[in-house]
XYZ file of C-alpha atoms in Angstrom:
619
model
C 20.982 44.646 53.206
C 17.567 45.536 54.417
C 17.840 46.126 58.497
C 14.750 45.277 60.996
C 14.305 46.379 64.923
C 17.211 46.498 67.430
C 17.570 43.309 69.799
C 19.489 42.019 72.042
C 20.908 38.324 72.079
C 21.988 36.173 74.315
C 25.486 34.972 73.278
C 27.746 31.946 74.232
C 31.235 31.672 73.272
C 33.568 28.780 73.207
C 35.191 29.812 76.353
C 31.409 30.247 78.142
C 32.050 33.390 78.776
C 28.398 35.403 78.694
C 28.427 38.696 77.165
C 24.945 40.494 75.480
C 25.631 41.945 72.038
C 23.117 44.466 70.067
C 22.669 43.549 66.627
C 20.244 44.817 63.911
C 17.795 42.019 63.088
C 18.217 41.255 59.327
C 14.739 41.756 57.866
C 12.769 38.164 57.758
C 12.936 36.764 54.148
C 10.183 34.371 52.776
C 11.969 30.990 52.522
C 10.936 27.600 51.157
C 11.357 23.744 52.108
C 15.077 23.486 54.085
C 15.391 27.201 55.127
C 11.556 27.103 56.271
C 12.784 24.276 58.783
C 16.396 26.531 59.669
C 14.056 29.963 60.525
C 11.706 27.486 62.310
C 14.743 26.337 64.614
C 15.816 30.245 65.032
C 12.407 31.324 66.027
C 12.193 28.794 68.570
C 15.789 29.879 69.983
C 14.950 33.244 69.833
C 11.759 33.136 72.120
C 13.185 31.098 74.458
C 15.710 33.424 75.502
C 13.811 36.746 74.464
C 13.102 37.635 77.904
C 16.610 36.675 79.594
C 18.127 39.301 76.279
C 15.797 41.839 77.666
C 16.771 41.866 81.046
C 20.719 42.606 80.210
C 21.062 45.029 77.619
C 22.845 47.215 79.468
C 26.298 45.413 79.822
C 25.458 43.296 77.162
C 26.757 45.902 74.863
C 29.882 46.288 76.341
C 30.244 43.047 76.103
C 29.254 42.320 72.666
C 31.434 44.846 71.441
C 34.529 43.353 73.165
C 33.413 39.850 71.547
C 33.029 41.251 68.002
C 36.326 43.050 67.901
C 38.188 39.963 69.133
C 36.444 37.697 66.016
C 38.316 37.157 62.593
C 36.788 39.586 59.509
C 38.099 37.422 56.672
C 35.573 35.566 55.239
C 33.490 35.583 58.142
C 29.984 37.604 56.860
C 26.844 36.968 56.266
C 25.995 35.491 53.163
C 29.910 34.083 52.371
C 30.237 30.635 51.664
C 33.273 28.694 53.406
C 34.233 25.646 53.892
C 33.627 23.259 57.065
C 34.646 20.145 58.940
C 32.074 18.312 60.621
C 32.531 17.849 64.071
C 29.417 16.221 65.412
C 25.977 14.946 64.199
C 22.747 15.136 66.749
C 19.436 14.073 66.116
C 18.651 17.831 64.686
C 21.448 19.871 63.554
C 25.005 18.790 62.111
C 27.751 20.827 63.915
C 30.892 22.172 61.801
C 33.739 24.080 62.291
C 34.144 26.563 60.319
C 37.228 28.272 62.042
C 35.030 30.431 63.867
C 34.943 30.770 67.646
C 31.412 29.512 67.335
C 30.439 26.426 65.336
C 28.210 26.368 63.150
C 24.920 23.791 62.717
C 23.112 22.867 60.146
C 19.735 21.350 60.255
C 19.659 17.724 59.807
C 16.997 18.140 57.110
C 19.702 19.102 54.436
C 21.230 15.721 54.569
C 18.109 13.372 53.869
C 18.046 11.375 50.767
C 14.510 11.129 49.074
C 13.978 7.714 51.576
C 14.601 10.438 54.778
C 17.876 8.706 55.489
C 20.214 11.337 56.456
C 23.968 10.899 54.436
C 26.118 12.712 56.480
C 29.934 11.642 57.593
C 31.720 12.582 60.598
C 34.916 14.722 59.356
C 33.859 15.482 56.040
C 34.391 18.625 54.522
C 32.432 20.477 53.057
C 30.961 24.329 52.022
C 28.372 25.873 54.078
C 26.710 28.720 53.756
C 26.453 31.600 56.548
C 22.667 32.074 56.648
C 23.447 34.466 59.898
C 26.078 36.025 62.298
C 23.774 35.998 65.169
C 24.993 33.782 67.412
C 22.170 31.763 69.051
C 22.871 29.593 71.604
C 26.650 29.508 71.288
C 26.387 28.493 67.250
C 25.882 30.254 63.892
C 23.305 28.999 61.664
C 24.446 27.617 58.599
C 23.154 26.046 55.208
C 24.660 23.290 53.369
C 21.773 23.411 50.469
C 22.186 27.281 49.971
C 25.506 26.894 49.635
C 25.153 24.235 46.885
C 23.070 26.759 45.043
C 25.208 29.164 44.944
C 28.181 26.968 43.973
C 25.578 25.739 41.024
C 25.114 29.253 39.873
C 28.158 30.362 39.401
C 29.170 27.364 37.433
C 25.928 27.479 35.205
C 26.717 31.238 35.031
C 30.528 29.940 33.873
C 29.444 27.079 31.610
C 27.227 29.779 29.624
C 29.706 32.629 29.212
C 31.721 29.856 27.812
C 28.635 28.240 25.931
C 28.855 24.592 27.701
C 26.519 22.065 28.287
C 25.246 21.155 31.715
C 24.322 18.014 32.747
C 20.716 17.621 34.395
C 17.846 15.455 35.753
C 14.170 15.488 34.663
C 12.359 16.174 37.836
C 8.445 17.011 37.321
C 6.066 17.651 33.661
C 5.247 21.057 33.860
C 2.959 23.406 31.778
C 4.607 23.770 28.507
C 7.498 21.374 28.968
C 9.398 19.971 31.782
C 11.015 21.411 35.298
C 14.925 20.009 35.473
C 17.377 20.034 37.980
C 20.519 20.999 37.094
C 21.612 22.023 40.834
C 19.163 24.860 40.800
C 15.507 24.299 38.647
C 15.948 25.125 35.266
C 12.760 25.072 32.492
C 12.935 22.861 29.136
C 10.173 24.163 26.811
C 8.519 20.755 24.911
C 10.029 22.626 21.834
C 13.175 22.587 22.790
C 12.972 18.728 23.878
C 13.880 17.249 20.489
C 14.234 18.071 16.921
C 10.753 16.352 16.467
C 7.566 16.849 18.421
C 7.268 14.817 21.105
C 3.735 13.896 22.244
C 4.771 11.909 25.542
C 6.709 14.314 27.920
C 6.107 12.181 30.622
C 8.489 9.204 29.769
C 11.246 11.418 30.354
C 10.407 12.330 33.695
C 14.023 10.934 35.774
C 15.800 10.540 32.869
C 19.175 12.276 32.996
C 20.617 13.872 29.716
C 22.784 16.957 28.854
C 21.038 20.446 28.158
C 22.574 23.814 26.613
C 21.725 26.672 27.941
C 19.573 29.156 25.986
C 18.721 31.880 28.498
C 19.770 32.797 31.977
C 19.270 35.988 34.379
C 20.725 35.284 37.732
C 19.071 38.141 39.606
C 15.299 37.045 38.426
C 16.859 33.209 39.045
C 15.469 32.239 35.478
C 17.103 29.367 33.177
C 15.786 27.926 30.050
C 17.153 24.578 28.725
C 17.138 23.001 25.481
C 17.663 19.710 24.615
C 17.012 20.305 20.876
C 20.649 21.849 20.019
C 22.418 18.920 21.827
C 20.671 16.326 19.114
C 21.170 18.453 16.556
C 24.743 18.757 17.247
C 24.936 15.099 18.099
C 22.862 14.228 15.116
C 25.110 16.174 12.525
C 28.210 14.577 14.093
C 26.839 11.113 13.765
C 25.145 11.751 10.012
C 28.991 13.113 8.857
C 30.184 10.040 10.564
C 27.220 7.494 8.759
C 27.845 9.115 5.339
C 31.706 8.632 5.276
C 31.329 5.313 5.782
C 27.912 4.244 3.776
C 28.311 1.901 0.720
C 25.879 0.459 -1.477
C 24.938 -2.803 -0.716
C 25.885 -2.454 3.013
C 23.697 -4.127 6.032
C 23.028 -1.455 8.103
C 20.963 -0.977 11.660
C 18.567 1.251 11.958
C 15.547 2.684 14.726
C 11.940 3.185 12.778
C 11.798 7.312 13.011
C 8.531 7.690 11.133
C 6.185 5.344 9.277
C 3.862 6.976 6.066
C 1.408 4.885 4.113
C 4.852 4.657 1.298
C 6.942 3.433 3.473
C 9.153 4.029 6.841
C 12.217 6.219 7.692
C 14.969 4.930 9.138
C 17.207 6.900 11.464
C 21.273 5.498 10.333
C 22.747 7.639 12.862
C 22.670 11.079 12.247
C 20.906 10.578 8.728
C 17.411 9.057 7.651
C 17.364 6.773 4.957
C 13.271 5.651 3.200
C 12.322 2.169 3.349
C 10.079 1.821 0.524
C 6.800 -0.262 0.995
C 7.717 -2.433 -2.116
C 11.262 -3.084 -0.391
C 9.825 -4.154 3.109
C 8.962 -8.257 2.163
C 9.000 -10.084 -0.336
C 4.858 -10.899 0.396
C 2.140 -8.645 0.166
C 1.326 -6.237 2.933
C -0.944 -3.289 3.129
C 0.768 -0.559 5.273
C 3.735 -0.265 6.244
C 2.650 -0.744 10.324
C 1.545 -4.346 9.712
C 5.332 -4.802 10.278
C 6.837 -2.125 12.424
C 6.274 0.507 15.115
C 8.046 3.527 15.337
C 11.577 2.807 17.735
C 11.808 -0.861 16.247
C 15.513 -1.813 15.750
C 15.599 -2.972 11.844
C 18.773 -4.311 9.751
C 18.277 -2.823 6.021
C 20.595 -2.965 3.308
C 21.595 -0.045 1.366
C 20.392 -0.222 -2.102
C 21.171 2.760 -3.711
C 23.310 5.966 -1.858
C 23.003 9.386 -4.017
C 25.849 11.678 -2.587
C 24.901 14.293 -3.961
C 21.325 14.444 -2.524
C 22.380 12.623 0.556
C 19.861 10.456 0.264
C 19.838 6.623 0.819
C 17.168 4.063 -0.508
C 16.750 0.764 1.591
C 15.423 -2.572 1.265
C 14.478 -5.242 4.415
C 13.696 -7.830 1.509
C 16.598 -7.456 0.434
C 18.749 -8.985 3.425
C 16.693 -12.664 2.975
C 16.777 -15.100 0.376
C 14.600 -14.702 -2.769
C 11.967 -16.620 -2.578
C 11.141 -17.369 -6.087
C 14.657 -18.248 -6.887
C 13.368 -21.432 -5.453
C 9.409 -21.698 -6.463
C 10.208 -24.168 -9.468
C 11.688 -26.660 -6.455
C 9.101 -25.669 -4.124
C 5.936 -26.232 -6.660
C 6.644 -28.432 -9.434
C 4.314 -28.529 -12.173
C 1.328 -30.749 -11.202
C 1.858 -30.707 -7.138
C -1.481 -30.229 -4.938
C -0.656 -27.395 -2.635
C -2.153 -25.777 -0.158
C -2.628 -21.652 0.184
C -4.780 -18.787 1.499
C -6.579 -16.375 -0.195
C -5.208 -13.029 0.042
C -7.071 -11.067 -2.523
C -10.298 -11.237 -5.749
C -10.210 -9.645 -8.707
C -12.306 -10.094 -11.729
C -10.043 -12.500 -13.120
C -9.519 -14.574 -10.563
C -7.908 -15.407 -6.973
C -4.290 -14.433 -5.876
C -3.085 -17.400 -3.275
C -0.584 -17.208 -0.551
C 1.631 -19.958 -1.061
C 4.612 -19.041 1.158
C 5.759 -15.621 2.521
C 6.291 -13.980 -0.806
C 5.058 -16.478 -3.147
C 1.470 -16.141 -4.665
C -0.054 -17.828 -7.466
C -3.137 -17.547 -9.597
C -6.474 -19.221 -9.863
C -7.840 -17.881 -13.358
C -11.644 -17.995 -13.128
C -11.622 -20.453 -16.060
C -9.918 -22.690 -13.555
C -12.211 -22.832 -10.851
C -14.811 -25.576 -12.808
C -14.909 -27.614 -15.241
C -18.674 -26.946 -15.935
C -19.820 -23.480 -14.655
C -18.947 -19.978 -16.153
C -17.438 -18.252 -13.364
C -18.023 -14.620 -13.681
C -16.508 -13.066 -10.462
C -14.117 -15.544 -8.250
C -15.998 -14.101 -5.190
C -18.739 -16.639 -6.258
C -16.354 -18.988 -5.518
C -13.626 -18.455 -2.862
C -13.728 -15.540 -0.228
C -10.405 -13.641 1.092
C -9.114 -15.613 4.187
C -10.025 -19.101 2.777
C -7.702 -21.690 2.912
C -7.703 -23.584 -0.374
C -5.793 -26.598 -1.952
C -4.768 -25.970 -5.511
C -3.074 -27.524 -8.496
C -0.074 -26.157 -10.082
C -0.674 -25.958 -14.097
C 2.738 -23.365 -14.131
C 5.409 -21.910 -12.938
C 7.350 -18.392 -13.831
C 9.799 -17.838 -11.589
C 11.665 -15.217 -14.052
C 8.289 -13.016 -13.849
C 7.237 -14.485 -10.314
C 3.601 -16.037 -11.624
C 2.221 -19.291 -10.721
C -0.769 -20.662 -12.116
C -3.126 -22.770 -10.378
C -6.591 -24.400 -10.439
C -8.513 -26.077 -8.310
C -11.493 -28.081 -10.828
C -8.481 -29.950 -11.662
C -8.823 -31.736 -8.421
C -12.392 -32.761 -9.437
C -13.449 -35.395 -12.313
C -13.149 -33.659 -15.709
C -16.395 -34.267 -17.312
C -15.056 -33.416 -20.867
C -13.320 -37.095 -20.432
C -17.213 -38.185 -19.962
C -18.394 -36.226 -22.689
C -16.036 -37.476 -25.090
C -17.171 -40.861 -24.101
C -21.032 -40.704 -24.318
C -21.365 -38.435 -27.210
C -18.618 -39.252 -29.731
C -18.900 -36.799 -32.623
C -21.785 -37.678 -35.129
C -24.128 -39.053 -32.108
C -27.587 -37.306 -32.630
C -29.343 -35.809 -29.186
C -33.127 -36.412 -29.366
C -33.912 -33.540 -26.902
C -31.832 -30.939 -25.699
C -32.643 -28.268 -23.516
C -32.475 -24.633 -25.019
C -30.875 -23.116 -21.406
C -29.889 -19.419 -23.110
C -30.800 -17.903 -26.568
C -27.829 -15.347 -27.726
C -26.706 -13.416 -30.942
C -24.698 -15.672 -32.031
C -26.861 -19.123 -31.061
C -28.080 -21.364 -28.525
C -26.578 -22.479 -25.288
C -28.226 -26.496 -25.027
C -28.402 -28.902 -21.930
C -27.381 -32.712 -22.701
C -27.520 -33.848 -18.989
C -23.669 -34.060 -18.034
C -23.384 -30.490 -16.691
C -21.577 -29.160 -20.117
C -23.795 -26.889 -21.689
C -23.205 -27.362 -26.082
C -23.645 -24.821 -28.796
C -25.744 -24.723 -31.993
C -23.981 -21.604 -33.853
C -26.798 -19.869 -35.631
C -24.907 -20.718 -38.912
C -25.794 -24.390 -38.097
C -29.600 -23.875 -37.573
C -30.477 -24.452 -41.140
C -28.926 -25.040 -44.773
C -30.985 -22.956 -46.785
C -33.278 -20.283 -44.288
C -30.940 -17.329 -43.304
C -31.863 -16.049 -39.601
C -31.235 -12.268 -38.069
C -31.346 -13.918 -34.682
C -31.616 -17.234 -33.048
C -35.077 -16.357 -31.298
C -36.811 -16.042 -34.611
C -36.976 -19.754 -34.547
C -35.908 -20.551 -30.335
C -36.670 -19.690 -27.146
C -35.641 -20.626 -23.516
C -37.088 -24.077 -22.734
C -37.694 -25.487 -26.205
C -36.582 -29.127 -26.604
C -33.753 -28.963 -30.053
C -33.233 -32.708 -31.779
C -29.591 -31.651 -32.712
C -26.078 -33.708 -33.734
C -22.462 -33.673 -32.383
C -20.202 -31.903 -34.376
C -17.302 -31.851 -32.217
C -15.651 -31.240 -28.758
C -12.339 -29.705 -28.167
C -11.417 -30.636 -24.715
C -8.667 -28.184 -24.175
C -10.766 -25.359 -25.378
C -13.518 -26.173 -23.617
C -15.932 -26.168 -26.660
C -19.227 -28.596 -27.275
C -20.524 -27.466 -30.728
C -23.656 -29.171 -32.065
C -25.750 -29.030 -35.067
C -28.971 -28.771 -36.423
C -29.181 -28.335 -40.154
C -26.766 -31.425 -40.452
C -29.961 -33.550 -39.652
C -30.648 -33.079 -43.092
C -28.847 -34.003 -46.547
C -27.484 -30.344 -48.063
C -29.446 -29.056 -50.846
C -25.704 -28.089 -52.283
C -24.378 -31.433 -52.425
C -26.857 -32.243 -55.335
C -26.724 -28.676 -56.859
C -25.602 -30.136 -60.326
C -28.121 -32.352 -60.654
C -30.863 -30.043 -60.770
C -29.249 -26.670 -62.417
C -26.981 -27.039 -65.199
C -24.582 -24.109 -66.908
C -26.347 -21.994 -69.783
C -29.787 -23.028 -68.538
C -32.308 -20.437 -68.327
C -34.568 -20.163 -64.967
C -36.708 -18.027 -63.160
C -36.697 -16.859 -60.056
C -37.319 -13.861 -57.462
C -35.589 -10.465 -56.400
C -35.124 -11.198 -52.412
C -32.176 -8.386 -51.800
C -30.646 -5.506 -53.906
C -26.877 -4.575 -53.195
C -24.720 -1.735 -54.916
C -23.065 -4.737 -56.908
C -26.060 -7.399 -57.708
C -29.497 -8.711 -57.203
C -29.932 -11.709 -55.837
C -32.712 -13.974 -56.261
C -34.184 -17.055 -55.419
C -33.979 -19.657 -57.049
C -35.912 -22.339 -54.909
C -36.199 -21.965 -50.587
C -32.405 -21.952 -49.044
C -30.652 -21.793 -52.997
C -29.969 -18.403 -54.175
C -27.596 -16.783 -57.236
C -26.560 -13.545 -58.309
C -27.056 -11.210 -60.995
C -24.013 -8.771 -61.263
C -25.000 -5.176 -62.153
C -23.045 -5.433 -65.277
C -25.546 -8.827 -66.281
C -28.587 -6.994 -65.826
C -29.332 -5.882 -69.328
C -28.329 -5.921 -72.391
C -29.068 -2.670 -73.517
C -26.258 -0.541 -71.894
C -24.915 0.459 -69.075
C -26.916 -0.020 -65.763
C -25.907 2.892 -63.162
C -28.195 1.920 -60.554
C -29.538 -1.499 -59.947
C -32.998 -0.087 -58.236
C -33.432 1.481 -61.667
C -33.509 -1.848 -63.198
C -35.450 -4.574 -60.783
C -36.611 -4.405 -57.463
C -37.246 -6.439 -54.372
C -40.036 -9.025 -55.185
C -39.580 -8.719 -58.851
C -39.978 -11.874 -61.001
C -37.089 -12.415 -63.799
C -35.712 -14.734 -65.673
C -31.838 -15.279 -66.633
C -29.294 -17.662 -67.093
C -27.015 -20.151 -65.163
C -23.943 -18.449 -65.467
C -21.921 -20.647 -62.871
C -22.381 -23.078 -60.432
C -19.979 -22.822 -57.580
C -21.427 -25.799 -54.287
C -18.056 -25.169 -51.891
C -18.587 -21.746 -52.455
C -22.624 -22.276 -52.276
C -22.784 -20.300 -54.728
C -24.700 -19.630 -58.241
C -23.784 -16.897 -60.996
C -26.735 -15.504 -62.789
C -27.287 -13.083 -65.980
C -30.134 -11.477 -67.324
C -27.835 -10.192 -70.389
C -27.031 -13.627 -71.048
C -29.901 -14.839 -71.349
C -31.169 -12.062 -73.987
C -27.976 -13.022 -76.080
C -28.773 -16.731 -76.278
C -32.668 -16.112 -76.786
C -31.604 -13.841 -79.791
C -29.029 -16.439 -81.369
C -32.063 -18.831 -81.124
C -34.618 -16.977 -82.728
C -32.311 -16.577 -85.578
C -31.255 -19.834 -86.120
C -34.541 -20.706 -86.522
C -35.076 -18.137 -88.535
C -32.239 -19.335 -90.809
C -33.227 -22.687 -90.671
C -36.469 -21.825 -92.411
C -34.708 -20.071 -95.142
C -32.723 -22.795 -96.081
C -35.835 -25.323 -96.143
C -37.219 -26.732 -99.996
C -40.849 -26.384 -99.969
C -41.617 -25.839 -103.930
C -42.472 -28.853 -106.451
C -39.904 -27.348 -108.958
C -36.907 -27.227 -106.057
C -37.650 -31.255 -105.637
C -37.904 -32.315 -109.095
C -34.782 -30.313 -109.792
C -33.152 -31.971 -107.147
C -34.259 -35.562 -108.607
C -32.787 -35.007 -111.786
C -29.744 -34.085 -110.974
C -29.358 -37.201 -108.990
C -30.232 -39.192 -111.824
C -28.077 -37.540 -114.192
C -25.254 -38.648 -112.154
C -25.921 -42.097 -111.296
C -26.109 -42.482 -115.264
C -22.647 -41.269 -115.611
């Protein structure tokens, strides 16, 4: 121990006896917060009976010297910690007996609570320690907080030979982690806080937990906590515990540990276990965080365990009813019902019916008279819209719905004011397509003309060669299918078909003329009068061999002449040949040419035949 400058003190013993003793002033040490106040106290003694000391140092040492030999060595040094009785309690000091001659006090500092209420009992017990053996003013200064301290190191020095944990309070957020008191101040690194990062160090300020000890050097006073190892001890002892008693199809509690845009993890007890976003409700959500925060208390069931993994697959959907195990009750075919639109594709509008139920508006459902292209033209997400149920699938969860079944249909109308056969004086031409023209008849329901019904006889490439936008069409009904949805009208039907009377006006084996309109790898056609065309096969072309080519042998505006082949009017069509027709000119020419052969033209051939006709009318 370090030694400062002689002096001499004044000392009072029990039995007042005076006597001046020469001790070696311990060297001043730099003190904090309780032992600040006790050298405070001691400097005030000292100067108040400095100059009394000075005056008897002569037989003070005689005296002092008689005193010291007559006091007890065991346990009685500077720097031992003993035990105490307390004996009185002043407005300053505590006195205890210590089993010295001289008491000893401690300040009444040491005993304050964090309200400044001092908790101190007259006759308790308990160990001090011997700050100094200078006896001021009859008494022995003493610390009941140093004394604690050094009790609390040697049982954190203990409880780490022995690898325990200690037990300790959060006091203060420091740089890089937190300051705890564990009977002296010990440091917890924010690493060492938890086996995940923590962001928030400051809601554990107060908090009291259980720390294991990962460094300590007495002599530089250093400790270093950790937190971490206890819950990952803890944690591994609970998860063994969790997975011996786990089961498929178990309901479970759980604490949200993490939430992903997949899904949520659920801390079991010592093991996590994934909440899939699919598994979380039987409804539609979006992320996972539209239902939980991270710490919510959840009940899950287990719906799948792999032990060899260790890993555990959970469903919150799972633990309530089904919802479309009831939908056929809930929304019978036909009910108006009432929903909210919770999302648009191109096909139509999914509606919210109930938590977990959603049905369908098809865009061909949402009017009777309009072509809907996008449902956004329609409904918007959010709206609340009442609906008619056209079907129900609970086995595949789909209901269908529409909403211009609430309306009027106007097919109904349509059926009544233009019955098939009624003829439409003037029709609006709204569009002009490939395939024909879109017409206006006033009731909202827009009919076709097909471009096959245009005309009888005049072939078109596209509706606009004879239409356009605007034009007024004199047209007749040629039907209306309700359920499809289809208004078809006509225009050639105006007028009687040149087929029906086909017969009448060509006839098999007659010969006709006509023009090459189109050339094809198989035929010719031509034309036989406007709308009526027939055929010539390659092989009818001629007569004088085989025709390769059919280019070789007419061509496009050529006029020829053949014969009727076959008529065909369902099949609108007429078979012509050019062969043919040489054939039957040939077997005319020479039947007329036999004909003249046989002819008798002479005097003699008549004469001759007269006489023998008389000859036998005589016999």
């Amino acid at each position: 121990m370090q030694s400062g400058p002689v002096t001499e003190t004044f000392v009072k013993g029990k039995s007042k006896q005076m006597a001046i003793q020469k001790v070696e002033a311990p060297a001043k040490k730099t003190l904090s917060g309780k032992a600040l106040a006790n050298q405070s106290w001691m400097d005030q003694f000292s100067d108040s009976f400095g100059e009394e000391d000075n005056n008897k140092k002569g037989t003070g040492e005689d005296f002092a010297s008689l005193f010291e030999a007559s006091q007890p060595e065991d346990g009685i040094k500077e720097g031992a910690v003993i035990d105490g009785k307390i004996i009185a309690i002043g407005p300053e000091h505590v006195t205890i007996d210590i089993g010295f001659k001289c008491e000893g006090i401690i300040p009444i500092q040491e005993f304050k609570d964090a309200t400044g209420i001092p908790k101190v009992t007259m006759g308790e017990v308990l160990s001090v320690y011997l700050d100094r053996l200078e006896i001021e003013n009859g008494f022995i200064l003493c610390s009941k907080d140093r004394a604690e301290i050094i009790k609390a190191w040697d049982e954190i020095s203990a409880a780490t030979e022995k690898d325990q944990l200690v037990e300790g309070t959060v006091i203060t957020k420091v740089k890089g982690g937190l300051m705890v008191d564990i009977g002296v101040k010990a440091f917890l690194p924010g690493s060492q806080l938890d086996t995940k990062p923590i962001k928030n160090l400051d809601k554990f300020v107060g908090q009291k937990m259980k720390f294991k000890i990962i460094k300590f050097n007495k002599k530089r006073g250093n400790i270093v906590l950790s937190r971490k190892a206890v819950v990952s001890q803890e944690r591994e002892m609970q998860r063994a515990e969790t997975l011996a008693g786990i089961q498929e199809g178990m309901i479970v509690s759980g604490t949200v540990k993490n939430i992903t845009e997949y899904g949520a993890f659920i801390d079991l007890g010592g093991m996590d276990g994934l909440l899939h976003i699919t598994d979380m409700s039987w409804g539609r959500i979006k992320h996972p965080n539209e239902l939980f925060g991270v710490g919510d208390e959840v009940k899950v069931k287990i719906l799948k365990y792999d032990k060899e993994k260790e890993r555990v697959s959970l469903g919150l959907k799972q633990v309530s009813p089904n919802p479309w195990d009831e939908a056929e009750y809930k929304f019978p075919l036909g009910k108006v019902v009432k929903g909210k639109v919770v999302s648009l594709k191109d096909y139509g509008a999914f509606i919210e019916l109930e938590d977990g139920v959603e049905g369908l508006i098809h865009v061909s459902e949402m009017s009777w008279t309009e072509r809907v292209k996008h449902p956004s033209k329609v409904l918007n997400v959010g709206d609340e819209v009442e609906c008619k149920v056209l079907e129900v699938d609970s086995k595949n969860k789909r209901i269908s719905l529409g909403i211009k079944q609430l309306q009027n249909n106007p097919w109904d109308e349509l059926e009544i004011k233009y019955p098939v056969g009624t003829i439409i004086e003037a029709a609006d031409v709204k569009s002009v397509t490939d395939f024909g023209i879109f017409v206006d008849v006033g009731v909202g329901i827009d009919g076709l003309i097909h471009v096959s019904d245009v005309s009888w006889v005049k072939k078109f490439a596209h509706p606009s060669e004879k239409y356009k936008k605007g034009d007024k069409v004199r047209a007749v009904v040629l039907s209306i299918d309700k359920q499809s949805e289809k208004f078809s009208l006509g225009v050639k039907q105006l007028e009687r078909d040149p087929w029906d009377n086909i017969k009448s006006r060509y006839r098999t084996g007659q010969g006709i003329d006509g023009q090459i309109t189109k050339i094809t790898d198989f035929g010719a056609f031509v034309e036989l009068e406007e709308g009526i065309e027939g055929l010539i096969y390659v092989s009818e072309l001629s007569s004088e061999g085989r025709v390769e080519k059919v280019s070789d042998v007419v061509k496009v505006g050529d006029k020829v002449r053949a014969e009727i082949l076959s008529i065909e009017p369902k099949e609108r069509r007429i078979s012509l040949s050019i062969k043919q027709l040489n054939r039957s000119e040939e077997r005319a020419n020479f039947n007329t040419y036999a004909g003249d052969r046989t002819k008798k033209t002479s005097m003699g051939d008549i004469l001759g035949d007269k006489l023998k006709n008389a000859l036998k009318k005589d016999e």
